[in-house]
Short mmCIF file of C-alpha atoms in Angstrom, two decimals:
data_model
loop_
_atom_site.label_atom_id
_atom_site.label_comp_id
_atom_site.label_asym_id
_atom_site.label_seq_id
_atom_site.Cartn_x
_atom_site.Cartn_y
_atom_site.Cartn_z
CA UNK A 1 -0.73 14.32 -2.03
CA UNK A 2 2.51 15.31 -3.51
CA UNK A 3 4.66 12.50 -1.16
CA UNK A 4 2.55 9.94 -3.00
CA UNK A 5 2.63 11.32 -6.80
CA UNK A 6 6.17 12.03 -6.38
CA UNK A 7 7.18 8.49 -5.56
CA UNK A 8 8.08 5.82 -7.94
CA UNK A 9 5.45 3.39 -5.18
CA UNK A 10 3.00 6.17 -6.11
CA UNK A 11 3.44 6.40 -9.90
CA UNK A 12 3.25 2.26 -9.75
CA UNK A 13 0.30 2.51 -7.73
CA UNK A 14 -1.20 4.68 -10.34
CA UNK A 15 -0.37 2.95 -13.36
CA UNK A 16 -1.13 -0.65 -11.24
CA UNK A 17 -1.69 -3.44 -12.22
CA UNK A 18 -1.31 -3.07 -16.18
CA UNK A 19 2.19 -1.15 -16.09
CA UNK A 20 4.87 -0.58 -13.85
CA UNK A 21 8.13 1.98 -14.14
CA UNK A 22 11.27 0.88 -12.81
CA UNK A 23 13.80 3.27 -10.98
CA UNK A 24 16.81 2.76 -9.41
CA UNK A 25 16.53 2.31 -5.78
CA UNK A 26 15.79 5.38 -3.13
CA UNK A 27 14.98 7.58 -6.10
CA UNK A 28 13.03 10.77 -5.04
CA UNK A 29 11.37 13.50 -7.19
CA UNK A 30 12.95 16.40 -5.41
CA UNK A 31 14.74 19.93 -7.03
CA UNK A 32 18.03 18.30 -4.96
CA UNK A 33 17.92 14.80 -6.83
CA UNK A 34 17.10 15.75 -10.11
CA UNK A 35 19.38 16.21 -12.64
CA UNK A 36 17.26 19.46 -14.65
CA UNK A 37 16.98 19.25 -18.46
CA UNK A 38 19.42 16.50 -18.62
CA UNK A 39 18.49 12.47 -19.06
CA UNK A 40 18.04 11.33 -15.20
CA UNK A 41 18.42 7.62 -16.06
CA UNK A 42 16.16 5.21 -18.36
CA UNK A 43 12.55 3.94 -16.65
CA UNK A 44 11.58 0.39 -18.30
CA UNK A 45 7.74 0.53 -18.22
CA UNK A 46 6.93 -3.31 -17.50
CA UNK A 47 3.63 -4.93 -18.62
CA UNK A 48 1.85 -6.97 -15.47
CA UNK A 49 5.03 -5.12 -13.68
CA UNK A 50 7.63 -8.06 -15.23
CA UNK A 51 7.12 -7.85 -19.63
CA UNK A 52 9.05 -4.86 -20.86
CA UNK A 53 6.84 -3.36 -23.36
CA UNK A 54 8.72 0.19 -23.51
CA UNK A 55 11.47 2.94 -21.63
CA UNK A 56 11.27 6.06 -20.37
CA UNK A 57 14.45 8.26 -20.53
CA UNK A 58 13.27 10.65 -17.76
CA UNK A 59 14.22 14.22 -18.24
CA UNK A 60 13.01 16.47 -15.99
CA UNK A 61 13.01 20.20 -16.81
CA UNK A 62 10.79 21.40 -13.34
CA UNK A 63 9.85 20.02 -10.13
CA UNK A 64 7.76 22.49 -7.68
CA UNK A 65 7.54 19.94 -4.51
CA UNK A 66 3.86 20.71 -3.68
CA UNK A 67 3.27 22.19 -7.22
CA UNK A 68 4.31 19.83 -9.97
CA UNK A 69 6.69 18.83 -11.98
CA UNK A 70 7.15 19.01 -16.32
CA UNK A 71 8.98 16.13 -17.19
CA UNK A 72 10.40 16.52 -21.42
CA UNK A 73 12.41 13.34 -23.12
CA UNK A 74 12.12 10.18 -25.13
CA UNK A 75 10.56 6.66 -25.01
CA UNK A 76 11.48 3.61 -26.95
CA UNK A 77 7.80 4.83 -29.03
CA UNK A 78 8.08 8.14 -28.67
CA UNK A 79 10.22 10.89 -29.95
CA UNK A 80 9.11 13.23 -27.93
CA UNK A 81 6.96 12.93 -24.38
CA UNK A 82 6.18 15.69 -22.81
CA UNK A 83 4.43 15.24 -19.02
CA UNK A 84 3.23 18.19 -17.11
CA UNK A 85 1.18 17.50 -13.86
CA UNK A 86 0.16 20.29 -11.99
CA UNK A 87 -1.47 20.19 -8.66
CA UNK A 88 -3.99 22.84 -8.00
CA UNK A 89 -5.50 23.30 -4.02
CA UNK A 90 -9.32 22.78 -4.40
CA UNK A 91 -12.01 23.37 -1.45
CA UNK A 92 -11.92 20.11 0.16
CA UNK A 93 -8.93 18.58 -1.87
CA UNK A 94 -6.49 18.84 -4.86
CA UNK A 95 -7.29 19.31 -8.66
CA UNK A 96 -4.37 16.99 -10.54
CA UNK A 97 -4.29 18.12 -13.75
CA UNK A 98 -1.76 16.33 -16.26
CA UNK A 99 -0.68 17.85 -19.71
CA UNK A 100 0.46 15.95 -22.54
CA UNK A 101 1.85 16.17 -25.63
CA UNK A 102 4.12 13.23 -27.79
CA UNK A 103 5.22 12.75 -31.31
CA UNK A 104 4.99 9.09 -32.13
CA UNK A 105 8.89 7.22 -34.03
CA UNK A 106 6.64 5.62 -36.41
CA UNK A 107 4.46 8.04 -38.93
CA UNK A 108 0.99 7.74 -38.46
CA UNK A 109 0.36 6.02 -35.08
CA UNK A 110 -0.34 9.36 -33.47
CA UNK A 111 -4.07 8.78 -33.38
CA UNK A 112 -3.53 5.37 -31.42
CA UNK A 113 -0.69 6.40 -29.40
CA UNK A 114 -2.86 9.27 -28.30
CA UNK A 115 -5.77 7.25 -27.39
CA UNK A 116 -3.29 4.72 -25.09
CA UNK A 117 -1.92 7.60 -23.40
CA UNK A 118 -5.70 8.69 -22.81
CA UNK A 119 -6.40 5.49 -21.48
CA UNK A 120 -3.28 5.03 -19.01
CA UNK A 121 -4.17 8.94 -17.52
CA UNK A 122 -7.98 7.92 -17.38
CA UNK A 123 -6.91 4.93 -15.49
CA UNK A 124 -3.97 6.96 -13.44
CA UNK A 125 -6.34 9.51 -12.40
CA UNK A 126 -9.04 6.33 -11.44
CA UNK A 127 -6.50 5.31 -9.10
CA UNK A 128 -5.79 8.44 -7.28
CA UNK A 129 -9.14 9.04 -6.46
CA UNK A 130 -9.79 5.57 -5.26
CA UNK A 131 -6.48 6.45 -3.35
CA UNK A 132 -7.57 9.64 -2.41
CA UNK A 133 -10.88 9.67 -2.77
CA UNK A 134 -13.43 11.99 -4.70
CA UNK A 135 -14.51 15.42 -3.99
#
């Protein structure tokens, strides 16, 4: 499981069709490629996978290959993002468990920036296990 949500054709995959993260080519999630706790280069997220709609500047602070990662920086709506997937060894599978956190650039769009965020990891999870399958 980790080769796949470790991969920029697995994140896409996740967040397909409505959104899509660019990266610069061959890019890998790995302790060796990673640049920890400093800006690894800026992710457009791409509505229908061609509108921009937002960035990502990806800091990554941890990456466990097998384990997780906790990813810590900025988007173009978002002061702060804070991404910590986790993946736990279940009987018969794997538990993904993501942890989030974000303080919204404009005052008082926490409540609906909270429930889009809800909505993209309901739908990211919905993918894996249609990917995966259910236990």
């Amino acid at each position: 499981m980790w080769e796949r949500v470790a991969s920029f054709e697995g994140i896409n995959h996740e967040l397909g069709p409505w959104l899509r993260m660019t990266a610069p080519r061959g890019t890998e999630l790995t302790p060796e490629a990673v640049p920890l706790g400093r800006r690894w280069f800026r992710s457009w997220l791409l509505l229908g996978g061609v509108l921009p709609v937002d960035y990502d500047d990806l800091t990554v602070w941890r990456v466990e290959p097998g384990r997780g990662f906790h990813e810590r920086g900025a988007l173009g709506s978002v002061k702060v993002w804070e991404h910590e997937r986790t993946l736990e060894p279940v009987p018969g599978g794997t538990l993904v468990v993501d942890r989030l956190a974000l303080v919204p650039r404009v005052p008082g769009t926490a409540r609906v920036a909270l429930a889009i965020v809800r909505l993209v990891f309901r739908w990211r999870h919905h993918r894996l296990a249609e990917h995966f399958g259910r236990l």
